[in-house]
Tab-separated table of C-alpha atoms in Angstrom:
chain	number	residue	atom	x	y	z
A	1	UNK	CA	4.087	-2.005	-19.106
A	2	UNK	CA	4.222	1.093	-17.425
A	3	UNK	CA	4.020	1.824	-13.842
A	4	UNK	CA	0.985	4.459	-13.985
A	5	UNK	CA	-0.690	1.277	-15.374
A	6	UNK	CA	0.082	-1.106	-13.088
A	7	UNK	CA	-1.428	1.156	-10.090
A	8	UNK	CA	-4.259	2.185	-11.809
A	9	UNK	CA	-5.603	-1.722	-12.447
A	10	UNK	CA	-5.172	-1.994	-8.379
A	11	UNK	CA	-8.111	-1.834	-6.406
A	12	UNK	CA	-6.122	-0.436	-3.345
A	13	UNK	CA	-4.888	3.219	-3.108
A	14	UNK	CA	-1.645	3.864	-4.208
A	15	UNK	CA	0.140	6.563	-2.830
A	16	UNK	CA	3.365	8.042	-3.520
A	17	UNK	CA	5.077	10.888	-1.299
A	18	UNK	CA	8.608	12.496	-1.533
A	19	UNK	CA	11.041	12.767	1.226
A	20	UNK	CA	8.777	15.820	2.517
A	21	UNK	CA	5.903	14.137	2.593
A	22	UNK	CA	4.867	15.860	-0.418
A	23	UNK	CA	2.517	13.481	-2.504
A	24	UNK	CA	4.131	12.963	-6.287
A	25	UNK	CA	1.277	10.286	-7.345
A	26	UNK	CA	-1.630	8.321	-6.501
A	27	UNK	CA	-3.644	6.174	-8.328
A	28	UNK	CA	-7.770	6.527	-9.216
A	29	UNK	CA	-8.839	4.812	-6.244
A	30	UNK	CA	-6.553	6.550	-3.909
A	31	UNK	CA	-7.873	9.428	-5.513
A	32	UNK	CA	-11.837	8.181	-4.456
A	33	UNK	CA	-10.686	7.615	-1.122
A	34	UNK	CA	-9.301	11.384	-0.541
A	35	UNK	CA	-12.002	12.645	-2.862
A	36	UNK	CA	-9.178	14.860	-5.097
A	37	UNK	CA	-7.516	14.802	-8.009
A	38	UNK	CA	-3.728	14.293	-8.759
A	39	UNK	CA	-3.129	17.360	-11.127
A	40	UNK	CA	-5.176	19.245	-8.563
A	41	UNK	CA	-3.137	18.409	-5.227
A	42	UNK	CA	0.386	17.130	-6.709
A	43	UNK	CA	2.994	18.576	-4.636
A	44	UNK	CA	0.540	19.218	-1.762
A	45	UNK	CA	1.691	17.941	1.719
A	46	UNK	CA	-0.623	14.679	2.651
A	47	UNK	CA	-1.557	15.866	5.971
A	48	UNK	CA	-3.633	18.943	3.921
A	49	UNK	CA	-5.666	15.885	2.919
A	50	UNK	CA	-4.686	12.850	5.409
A	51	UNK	CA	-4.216	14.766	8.913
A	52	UNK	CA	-2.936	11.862	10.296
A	53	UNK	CA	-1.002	9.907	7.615
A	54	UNK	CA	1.639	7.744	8.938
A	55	UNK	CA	3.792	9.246	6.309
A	56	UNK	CA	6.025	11.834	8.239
A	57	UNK	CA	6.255	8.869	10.930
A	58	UNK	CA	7.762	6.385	8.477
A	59	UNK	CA	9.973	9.084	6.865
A	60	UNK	CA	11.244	10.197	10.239
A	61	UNK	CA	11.662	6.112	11.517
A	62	UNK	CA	12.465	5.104	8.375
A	63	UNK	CA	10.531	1.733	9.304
A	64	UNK	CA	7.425	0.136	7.563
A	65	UNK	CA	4.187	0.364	8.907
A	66	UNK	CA	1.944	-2.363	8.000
A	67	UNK	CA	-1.438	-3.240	8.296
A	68	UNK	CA	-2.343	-0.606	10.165
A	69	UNK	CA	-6.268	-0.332	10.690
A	70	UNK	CA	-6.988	3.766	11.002
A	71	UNK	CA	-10.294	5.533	11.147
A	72	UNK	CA	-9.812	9.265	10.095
A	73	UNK	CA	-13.615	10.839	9.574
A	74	UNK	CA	-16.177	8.649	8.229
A	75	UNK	CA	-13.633	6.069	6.652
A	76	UNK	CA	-12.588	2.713	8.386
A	77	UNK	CA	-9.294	1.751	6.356
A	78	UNK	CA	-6.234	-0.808	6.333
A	79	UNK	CA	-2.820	1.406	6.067
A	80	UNK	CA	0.635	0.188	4.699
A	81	UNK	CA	3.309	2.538	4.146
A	82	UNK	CA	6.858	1.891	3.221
A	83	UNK	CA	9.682	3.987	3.108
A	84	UNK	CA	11.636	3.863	-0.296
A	85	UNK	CA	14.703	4.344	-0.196
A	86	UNK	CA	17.863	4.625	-2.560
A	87	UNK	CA	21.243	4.287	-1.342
A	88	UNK	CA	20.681	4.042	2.174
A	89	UNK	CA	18.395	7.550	2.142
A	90	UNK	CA	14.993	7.557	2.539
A	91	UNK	CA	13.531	9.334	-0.531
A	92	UNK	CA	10.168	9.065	-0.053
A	93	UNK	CA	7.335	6.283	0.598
A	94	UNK	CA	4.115	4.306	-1.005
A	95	UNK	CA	1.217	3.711	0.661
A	96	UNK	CA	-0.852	1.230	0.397
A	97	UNK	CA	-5.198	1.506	0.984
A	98	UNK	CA	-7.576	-0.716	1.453
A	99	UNK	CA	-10.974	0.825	2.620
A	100	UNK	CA	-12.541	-1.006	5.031
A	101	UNK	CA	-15.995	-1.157	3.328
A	102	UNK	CA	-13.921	-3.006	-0.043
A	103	UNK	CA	-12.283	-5.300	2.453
A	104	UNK	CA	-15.706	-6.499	3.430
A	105	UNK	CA	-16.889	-6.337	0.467
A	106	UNK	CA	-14.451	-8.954	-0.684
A	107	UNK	CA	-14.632	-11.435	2.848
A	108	UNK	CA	-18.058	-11.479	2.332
A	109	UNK	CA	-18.145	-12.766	-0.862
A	110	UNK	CA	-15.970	-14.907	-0.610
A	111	UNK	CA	-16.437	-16.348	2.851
A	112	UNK	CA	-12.902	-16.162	4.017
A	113	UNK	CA	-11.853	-17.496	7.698
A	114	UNK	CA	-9.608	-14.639	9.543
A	115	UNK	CA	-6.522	-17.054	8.621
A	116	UNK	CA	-7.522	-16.818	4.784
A	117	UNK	CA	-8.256	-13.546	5.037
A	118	UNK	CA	-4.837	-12.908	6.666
A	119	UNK	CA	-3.486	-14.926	4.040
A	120	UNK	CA	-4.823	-12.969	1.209
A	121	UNK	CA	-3.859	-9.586	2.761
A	122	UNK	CA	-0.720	-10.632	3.195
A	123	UNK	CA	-0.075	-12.520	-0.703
A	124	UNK	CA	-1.511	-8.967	-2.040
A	125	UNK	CA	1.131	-7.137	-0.547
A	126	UNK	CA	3.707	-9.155	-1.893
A	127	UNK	CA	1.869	-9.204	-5.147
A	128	UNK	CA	1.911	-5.017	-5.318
A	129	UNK	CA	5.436	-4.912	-4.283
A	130	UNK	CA	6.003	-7.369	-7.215
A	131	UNK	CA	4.200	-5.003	-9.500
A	132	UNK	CA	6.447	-2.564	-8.785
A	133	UNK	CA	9.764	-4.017	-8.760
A	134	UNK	CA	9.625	-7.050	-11.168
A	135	UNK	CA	8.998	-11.075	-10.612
A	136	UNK	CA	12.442	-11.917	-10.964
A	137	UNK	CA	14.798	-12.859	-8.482
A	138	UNK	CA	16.264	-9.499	-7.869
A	139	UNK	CA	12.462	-8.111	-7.982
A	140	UNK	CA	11.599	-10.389	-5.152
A	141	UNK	CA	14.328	-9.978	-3.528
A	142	UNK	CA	13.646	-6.168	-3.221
A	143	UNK	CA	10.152	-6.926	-2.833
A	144	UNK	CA	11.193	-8.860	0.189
A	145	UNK	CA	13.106	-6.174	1.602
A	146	UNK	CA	10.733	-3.331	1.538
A	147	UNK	CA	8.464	-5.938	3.232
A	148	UNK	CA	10.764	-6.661	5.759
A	149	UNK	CA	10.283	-10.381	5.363
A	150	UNK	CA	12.684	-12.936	3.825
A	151	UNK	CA	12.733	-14.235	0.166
A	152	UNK	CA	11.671	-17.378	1.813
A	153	UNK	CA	8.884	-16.020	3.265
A	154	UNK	CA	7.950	-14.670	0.367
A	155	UNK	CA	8.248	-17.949	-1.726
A	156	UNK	CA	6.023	-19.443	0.779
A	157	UNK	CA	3.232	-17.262	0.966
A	158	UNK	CA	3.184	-16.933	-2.603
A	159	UNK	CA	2.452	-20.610	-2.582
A	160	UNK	CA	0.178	-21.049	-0.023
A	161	UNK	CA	-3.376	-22.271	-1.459
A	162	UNK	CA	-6.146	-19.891	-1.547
């Protein structure tokens, strides 16, 4: 499976920015939320599109920011970025979106608590990090890294019931 494929079956935005905060890729529904197209703005800083994108912040830091609620404009959104690095050097990050108005959209139908819905956030995180770098052990283990969480962690919130 390829990883173009993977992001584009996710409902969040996917973003993908070099070391420059440059953006390299995003999936369709990133794509909705900043109302352009990759072939049109690939190579394009973020900030022409995302003013305030915690992108620069997390390249500069080189720590994760996580379920950050933002309003930029009309949008209410949740915010995850990562840095990703190789070797010790930060070569760039992914972002992670979920609009506001999908996250209801969801809760609502399914009636969550704020505990479930924390829950769920959190197992979806895990679960995208997965897609990207592989259920094995040494997937999860990386997984668990860029999260900034232990393996155990991850085991258990993988478990927990719905």
């Amino acid at each position: 499976m390829q990883l173009g494929t993977i992001f584009q079956s996710l409902q969040q935005g996917i973003l993908l920015c070099d070391a420059n905060a440059r953006i390299l890729y995003f999936n369709e529904a990133y794509g909705e939320f900043i109302g352009q197209k990759l072939d049109e703005v690939k190579g394009k800083p973020i900030t022409d599109f995302r003013p305030h994108a915690l992108v620069a912040a997390v390249i500069r830091s080189g720590e994760a920011k996580e379920g950050v609620i933002r309003r930029e404009k009309n949008q209410e959104y949740f915010a995850s970025v990562y840095p990703l690095t190789e070797h010790g050097d930060i070569r760039g990050t992914i972002s992670i979106v979920t609009t506001m108005t999908h996250h209801q959209l969801r809760v609502r139908a399914k009636n969550l608590t704020l505990e479930e819905r924390v829950r769920l956030f959190e197992q979806q995180e895990i679960e995208a990090e997965l897609a990207v770098y592989g259920h094995d052990l040494a997937g999860k283990k990386k997984a668990a890294e860029v999260l900034g969480i232990s393996l155990a962690t991850l085991y258990n919130k993988l478990k927990e019931p719905d």
